[in-house]
Coordinates of N, CA and C in Angstrom, one line a residue:
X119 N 151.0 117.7 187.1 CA 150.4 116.6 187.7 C 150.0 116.9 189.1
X120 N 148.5 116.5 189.7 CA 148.4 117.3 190.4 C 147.0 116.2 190.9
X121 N 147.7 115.5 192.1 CA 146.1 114.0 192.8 C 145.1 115.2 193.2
X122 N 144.1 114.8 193.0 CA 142.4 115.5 193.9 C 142.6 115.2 195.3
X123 N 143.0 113.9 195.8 CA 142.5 113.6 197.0 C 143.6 112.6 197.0
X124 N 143.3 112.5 199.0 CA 144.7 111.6 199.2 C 144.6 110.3 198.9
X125 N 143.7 109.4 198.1 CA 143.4 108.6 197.8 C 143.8 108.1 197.0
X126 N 144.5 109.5 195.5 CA 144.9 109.4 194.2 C 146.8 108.9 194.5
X127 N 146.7 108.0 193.3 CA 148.3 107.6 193.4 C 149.2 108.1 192.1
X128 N 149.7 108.4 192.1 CA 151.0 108.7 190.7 C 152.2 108.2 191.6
X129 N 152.5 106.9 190.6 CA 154.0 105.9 191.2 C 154.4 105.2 189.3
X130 N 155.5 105.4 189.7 CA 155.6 104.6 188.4 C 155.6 105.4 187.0
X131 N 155.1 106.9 187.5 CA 155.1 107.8 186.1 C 156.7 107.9 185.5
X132 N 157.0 107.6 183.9 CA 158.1 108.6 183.8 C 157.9 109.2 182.3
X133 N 158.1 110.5 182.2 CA 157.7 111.5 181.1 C 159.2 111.1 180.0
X134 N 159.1 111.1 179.2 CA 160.7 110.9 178.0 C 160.5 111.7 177.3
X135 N 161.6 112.9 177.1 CA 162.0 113.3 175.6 C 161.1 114.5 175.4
X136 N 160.3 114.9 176.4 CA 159.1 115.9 175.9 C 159.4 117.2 176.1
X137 N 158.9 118.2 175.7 CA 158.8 119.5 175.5 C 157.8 120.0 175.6
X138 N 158.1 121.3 176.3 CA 156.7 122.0 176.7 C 157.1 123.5 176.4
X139 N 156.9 123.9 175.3 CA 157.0 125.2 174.4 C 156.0 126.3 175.0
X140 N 156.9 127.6 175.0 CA 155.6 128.5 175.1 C 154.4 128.4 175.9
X141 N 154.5 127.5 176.9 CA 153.4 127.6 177.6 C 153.3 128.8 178.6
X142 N 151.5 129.1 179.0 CA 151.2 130.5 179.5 C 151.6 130.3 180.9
X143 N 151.5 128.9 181.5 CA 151.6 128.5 182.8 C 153.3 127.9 182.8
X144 N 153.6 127.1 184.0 CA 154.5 126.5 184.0 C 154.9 125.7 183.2
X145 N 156.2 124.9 182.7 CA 156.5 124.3 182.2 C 155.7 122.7 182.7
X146 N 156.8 122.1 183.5 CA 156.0 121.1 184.1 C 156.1 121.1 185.7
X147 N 155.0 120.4 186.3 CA 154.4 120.7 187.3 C 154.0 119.2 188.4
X148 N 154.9 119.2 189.5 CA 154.3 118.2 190.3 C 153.6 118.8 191.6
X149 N 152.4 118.4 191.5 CA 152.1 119.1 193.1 C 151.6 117.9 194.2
X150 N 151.7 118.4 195.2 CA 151.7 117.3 196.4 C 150.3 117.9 197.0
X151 N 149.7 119.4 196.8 CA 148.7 119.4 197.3 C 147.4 118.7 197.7
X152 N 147.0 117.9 197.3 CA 145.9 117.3 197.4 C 145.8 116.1 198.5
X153 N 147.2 115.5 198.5 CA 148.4 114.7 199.3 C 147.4 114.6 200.7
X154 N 147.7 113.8 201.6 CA 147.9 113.8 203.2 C 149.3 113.1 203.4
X155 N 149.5 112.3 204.7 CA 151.0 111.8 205.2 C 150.3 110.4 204.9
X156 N 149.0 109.9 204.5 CA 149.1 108.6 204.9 C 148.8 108.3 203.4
X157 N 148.8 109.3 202.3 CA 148.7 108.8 201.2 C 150.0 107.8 200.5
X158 N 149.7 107.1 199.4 CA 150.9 106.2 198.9 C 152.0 107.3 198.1
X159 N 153.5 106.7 198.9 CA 154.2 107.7 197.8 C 154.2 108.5 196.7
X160 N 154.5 109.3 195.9 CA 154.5 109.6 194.5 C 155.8 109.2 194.0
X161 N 156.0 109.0 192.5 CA 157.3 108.5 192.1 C 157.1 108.8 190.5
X162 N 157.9 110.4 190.5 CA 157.6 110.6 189.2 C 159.1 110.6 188.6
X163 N 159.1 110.6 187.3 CA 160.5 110.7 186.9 C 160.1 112.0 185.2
X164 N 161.3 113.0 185.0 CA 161.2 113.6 183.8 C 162.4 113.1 183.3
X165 N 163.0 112.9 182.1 CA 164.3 112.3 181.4 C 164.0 112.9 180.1
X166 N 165.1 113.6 179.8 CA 165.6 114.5 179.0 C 164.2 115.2 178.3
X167 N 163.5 115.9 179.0 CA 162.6 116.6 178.7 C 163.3 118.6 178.7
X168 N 162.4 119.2 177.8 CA 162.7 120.8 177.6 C 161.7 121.2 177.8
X169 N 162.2 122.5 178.5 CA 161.3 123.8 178.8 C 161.2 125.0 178.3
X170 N 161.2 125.4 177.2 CA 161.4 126.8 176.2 C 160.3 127.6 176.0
X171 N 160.3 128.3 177.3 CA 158.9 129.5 177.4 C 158.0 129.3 178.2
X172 N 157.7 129.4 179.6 CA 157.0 129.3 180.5 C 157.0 130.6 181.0
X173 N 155.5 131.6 180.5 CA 154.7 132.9 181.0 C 154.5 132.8 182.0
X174 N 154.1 132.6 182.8 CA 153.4 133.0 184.1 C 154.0 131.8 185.2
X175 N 154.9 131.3 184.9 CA 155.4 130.0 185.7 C 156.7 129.6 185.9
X176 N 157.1 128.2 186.3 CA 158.3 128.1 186.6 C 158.6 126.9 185.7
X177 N 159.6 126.6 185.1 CA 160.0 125.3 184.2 C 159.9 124.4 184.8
X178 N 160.4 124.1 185.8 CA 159.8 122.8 186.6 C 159.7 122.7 187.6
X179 N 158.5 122.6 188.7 CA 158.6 122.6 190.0 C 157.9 121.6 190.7
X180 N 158.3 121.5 191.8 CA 157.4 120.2 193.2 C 157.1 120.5 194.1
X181 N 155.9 121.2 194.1 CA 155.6 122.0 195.8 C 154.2 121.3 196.1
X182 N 154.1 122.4 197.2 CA 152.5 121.9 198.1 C 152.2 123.3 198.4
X183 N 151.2 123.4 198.3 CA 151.0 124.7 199.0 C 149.5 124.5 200.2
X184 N 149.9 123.6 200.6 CA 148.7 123.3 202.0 C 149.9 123.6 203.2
X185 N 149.1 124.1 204.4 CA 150.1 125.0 205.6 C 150.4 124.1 206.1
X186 N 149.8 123.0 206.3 CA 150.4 121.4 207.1 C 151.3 121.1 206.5
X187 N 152.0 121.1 205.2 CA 153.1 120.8 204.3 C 153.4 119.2 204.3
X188 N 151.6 118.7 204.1 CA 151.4 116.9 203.9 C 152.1 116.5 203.2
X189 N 152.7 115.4 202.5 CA 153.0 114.7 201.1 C 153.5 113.4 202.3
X190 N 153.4 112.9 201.1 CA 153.4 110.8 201.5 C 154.7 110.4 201.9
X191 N 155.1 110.0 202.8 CA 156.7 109.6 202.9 C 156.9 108.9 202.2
X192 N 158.5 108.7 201.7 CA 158.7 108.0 200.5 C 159.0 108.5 199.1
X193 N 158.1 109.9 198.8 CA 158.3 110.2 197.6 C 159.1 110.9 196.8
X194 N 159.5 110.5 195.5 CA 160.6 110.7 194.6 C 160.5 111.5 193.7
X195 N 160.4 112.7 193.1 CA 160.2 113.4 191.5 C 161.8 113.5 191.2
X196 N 162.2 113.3 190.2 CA 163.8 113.4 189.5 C 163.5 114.0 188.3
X197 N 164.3 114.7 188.1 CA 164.7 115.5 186.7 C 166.1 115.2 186.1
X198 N 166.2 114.1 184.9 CA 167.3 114.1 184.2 C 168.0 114.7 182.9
X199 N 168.6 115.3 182.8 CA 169.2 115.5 181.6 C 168.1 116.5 180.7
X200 N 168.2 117.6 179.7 CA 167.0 117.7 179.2 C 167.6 119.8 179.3
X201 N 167.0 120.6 178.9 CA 167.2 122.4 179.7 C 166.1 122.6 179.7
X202 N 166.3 123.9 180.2 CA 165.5 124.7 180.8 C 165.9 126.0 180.6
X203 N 164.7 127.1 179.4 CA 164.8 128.4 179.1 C 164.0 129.1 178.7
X204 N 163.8 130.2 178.8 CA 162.9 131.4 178.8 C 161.9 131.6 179.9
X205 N 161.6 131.1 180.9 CA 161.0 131.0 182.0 C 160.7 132.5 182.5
X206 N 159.7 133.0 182.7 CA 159.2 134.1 183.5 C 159.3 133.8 184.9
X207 N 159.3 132.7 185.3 CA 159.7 132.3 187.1 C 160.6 131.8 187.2
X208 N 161.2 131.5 188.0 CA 162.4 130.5 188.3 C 162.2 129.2 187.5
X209 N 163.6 128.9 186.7 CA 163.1 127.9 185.9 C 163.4 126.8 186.5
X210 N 163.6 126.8 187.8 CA 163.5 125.2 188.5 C 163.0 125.6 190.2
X211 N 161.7 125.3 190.7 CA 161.4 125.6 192.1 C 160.5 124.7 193.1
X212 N 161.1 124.6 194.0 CA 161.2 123.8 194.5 C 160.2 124.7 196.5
X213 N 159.1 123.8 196.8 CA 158.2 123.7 197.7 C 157.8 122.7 199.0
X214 N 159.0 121.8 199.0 CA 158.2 120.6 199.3 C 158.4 120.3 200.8
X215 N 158.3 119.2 201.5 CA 158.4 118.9 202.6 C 159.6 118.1 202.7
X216 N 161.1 118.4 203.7 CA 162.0 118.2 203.0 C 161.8 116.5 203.5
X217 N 161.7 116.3 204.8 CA 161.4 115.2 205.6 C 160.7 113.6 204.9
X218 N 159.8 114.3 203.8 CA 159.1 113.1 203.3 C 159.4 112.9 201.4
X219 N 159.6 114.3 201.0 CA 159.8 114.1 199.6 C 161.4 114.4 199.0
X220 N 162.0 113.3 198.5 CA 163.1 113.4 197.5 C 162.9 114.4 196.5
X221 N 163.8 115.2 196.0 CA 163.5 115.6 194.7 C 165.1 115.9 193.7
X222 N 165.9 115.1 192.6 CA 166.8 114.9 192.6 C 166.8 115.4 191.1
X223 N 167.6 116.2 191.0 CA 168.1 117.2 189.6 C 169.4 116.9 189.0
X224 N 169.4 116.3 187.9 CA 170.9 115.6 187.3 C 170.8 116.3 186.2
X225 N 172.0 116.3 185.2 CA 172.5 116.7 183.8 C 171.3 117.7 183.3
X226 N 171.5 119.2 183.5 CA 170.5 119.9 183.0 C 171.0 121.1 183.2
X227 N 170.6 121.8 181.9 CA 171.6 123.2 181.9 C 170.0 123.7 181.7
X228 N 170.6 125.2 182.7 CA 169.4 126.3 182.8 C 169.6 127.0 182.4
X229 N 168.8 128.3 181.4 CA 169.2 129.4 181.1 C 169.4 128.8 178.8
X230 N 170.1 129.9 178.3 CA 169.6 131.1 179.2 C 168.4 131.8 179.1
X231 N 167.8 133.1 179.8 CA 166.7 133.6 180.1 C 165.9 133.0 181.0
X232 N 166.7 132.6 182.4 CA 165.1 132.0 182.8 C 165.3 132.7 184.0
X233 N 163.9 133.3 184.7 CA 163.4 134.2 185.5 C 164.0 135.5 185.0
X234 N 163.2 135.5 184.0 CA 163.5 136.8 183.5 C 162.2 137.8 183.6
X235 N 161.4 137.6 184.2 CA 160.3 138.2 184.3 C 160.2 138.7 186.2
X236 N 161.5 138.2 186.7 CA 161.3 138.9 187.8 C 161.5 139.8 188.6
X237 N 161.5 141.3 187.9 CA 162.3 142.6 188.0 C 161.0 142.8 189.2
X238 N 162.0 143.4 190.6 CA 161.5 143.8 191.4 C 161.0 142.6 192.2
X239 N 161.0 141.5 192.0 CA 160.6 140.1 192.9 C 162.1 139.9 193.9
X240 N 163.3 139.6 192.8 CA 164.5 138.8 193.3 C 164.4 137.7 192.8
X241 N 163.6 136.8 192.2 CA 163.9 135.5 192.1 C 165.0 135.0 191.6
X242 N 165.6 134.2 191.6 CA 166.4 133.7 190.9 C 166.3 132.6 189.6
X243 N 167.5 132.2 189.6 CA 167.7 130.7 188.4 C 166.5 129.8 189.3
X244 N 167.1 129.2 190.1 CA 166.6 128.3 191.7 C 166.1 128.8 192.3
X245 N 164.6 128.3 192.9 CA 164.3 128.8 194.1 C 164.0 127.1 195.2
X246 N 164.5 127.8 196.3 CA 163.3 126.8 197.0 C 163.3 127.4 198.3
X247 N 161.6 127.5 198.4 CA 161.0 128.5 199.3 C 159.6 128.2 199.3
X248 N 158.8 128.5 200.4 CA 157.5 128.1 200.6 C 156.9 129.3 200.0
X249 N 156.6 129.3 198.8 CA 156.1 130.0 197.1 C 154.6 130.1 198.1
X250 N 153.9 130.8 197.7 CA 152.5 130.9 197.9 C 152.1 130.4 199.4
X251 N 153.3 130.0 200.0 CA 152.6 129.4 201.2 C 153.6 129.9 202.7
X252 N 153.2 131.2 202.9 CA 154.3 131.3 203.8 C 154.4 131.0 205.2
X253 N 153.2 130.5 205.0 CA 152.9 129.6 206.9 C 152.9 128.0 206.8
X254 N 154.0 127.4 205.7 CA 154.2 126.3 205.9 C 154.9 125.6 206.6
X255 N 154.5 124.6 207.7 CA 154.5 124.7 209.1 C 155.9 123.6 209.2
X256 N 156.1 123.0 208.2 CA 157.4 121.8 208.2 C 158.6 122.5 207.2
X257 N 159.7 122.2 208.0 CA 160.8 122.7 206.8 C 161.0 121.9 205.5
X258 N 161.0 122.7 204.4 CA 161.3 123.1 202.8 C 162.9 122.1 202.9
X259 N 162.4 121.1 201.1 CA 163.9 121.4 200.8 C 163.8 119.9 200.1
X260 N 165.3 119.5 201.0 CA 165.0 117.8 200.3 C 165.7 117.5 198.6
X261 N 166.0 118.5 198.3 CA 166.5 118.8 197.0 C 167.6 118.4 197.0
X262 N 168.5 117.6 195.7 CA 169.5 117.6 195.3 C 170.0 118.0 193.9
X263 N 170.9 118.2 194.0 CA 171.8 119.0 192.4 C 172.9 118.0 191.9
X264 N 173.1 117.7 190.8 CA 174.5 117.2 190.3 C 174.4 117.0 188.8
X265 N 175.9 118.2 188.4 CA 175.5 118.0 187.6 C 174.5 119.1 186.4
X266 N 174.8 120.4 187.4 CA 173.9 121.0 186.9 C 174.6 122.2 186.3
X267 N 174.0 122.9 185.3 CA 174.7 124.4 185.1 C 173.8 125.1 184.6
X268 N 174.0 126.3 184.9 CA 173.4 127.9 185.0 C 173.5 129.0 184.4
X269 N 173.6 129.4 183.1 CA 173.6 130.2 181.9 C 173.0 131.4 182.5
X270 N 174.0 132.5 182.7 CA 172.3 133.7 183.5 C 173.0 135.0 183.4
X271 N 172.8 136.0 182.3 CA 173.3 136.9 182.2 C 173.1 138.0 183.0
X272 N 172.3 137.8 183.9 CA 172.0 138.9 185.0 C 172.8 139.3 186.0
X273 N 173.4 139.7 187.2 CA 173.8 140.3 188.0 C 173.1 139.9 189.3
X274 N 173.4 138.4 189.4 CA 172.2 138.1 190.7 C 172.4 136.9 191.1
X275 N 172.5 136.5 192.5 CA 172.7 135.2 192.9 C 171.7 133.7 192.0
X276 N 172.3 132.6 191.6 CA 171.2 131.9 190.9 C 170.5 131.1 191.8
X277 N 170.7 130.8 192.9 CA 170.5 129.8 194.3 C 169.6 131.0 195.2
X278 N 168.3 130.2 195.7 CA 167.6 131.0 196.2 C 167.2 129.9 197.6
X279 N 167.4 130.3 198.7 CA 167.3 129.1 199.6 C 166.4 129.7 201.3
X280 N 164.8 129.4 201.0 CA 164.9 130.2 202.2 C 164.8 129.6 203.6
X281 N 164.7 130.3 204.5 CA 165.6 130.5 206.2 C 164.4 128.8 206.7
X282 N 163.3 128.8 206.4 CA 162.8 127.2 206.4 C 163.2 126.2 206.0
X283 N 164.2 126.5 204.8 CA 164.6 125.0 204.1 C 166.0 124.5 205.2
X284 N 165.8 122.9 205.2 CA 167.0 121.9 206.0 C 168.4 122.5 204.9
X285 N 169.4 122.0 205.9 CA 170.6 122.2 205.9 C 171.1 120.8 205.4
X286 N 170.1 119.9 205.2 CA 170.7 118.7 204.3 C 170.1 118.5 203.1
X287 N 169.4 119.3 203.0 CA 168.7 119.4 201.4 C 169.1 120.5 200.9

């Protein structure tokens, strides 16, 4: 999901029960890019949705990749209950502006296989880090966990948290 312009609204979305198989891209996808600060919230919700095979992507993520790091104050993406596996990127990553967007992760097991495609990156299970955007000018984060677990047969921290993300997200 992904507005053109700051004009576009997504409030009130919530996805049920769905699955996104084998896809070449990410699993599912919220982006704030197109966003400004004065646009209307977003308010998406996923509830017990699966991720089983994301090539080139991440299972679920909510970023922005504009260097202003805009998004609408107010806004909410939640992910409930549902897994997440086989992911070639981090199968849960996280972009956003910690200041203005919620992003809240309940009852969801990751793994196993996810970021398994990232020999020689480091990624982890989790990331949250300014992905594609490394001159994003507002601190990352905003995220919450509960409730979560991590299946990961690799040899490698599963929490990826970088030196821009708040210390309350």
């Amino acid at each position: 999901m992904e507005p053109n312009g700051p004009k576009d609204s997504l409030s009130g979305i919530v996805i049920r029960n769905c699955t996104a198989k084998d896809n070449y891209g990410g699993g599912f996808t919220v982006s704030f890019s197109g966003l400004s600060n004065a646009s209307k919230p977003l308010d998406v919700a996923f509830q017990g949705c699966t991720v089983d095979g994301a090539g080139c992507g991440s299972g679920f993520s909510a970023q922005t990749w504009r260097k202003s790091g805009a998004a609408p104050e107010g806004s909410r993406v939640t992910w409930t209950g549902g897994r997440i596996t086989n992911t070639k990127n981090p199968g849960l990553q996280f972009s956003v502006p910690a200041m203005t967007v919620q992003v809240e992760v309940s009852d969801l097991q990751l793994g196993p296989r996810t970021a398994y495609g990232s020999a020689g990156r480091g990624w982890p299970t989790i990331s949250i880090a300014a992905e594609r955007n490394n001159d994003l000018k507002t601190p990352i984060g905003g995220v919450r966990f509960k409730n979560v677990s991590v299946v990961d047969d690799e040899a490698r921290a599963f929490l990826s948290v970088a030196a821009n993300a708040t210390d309350d997200g």
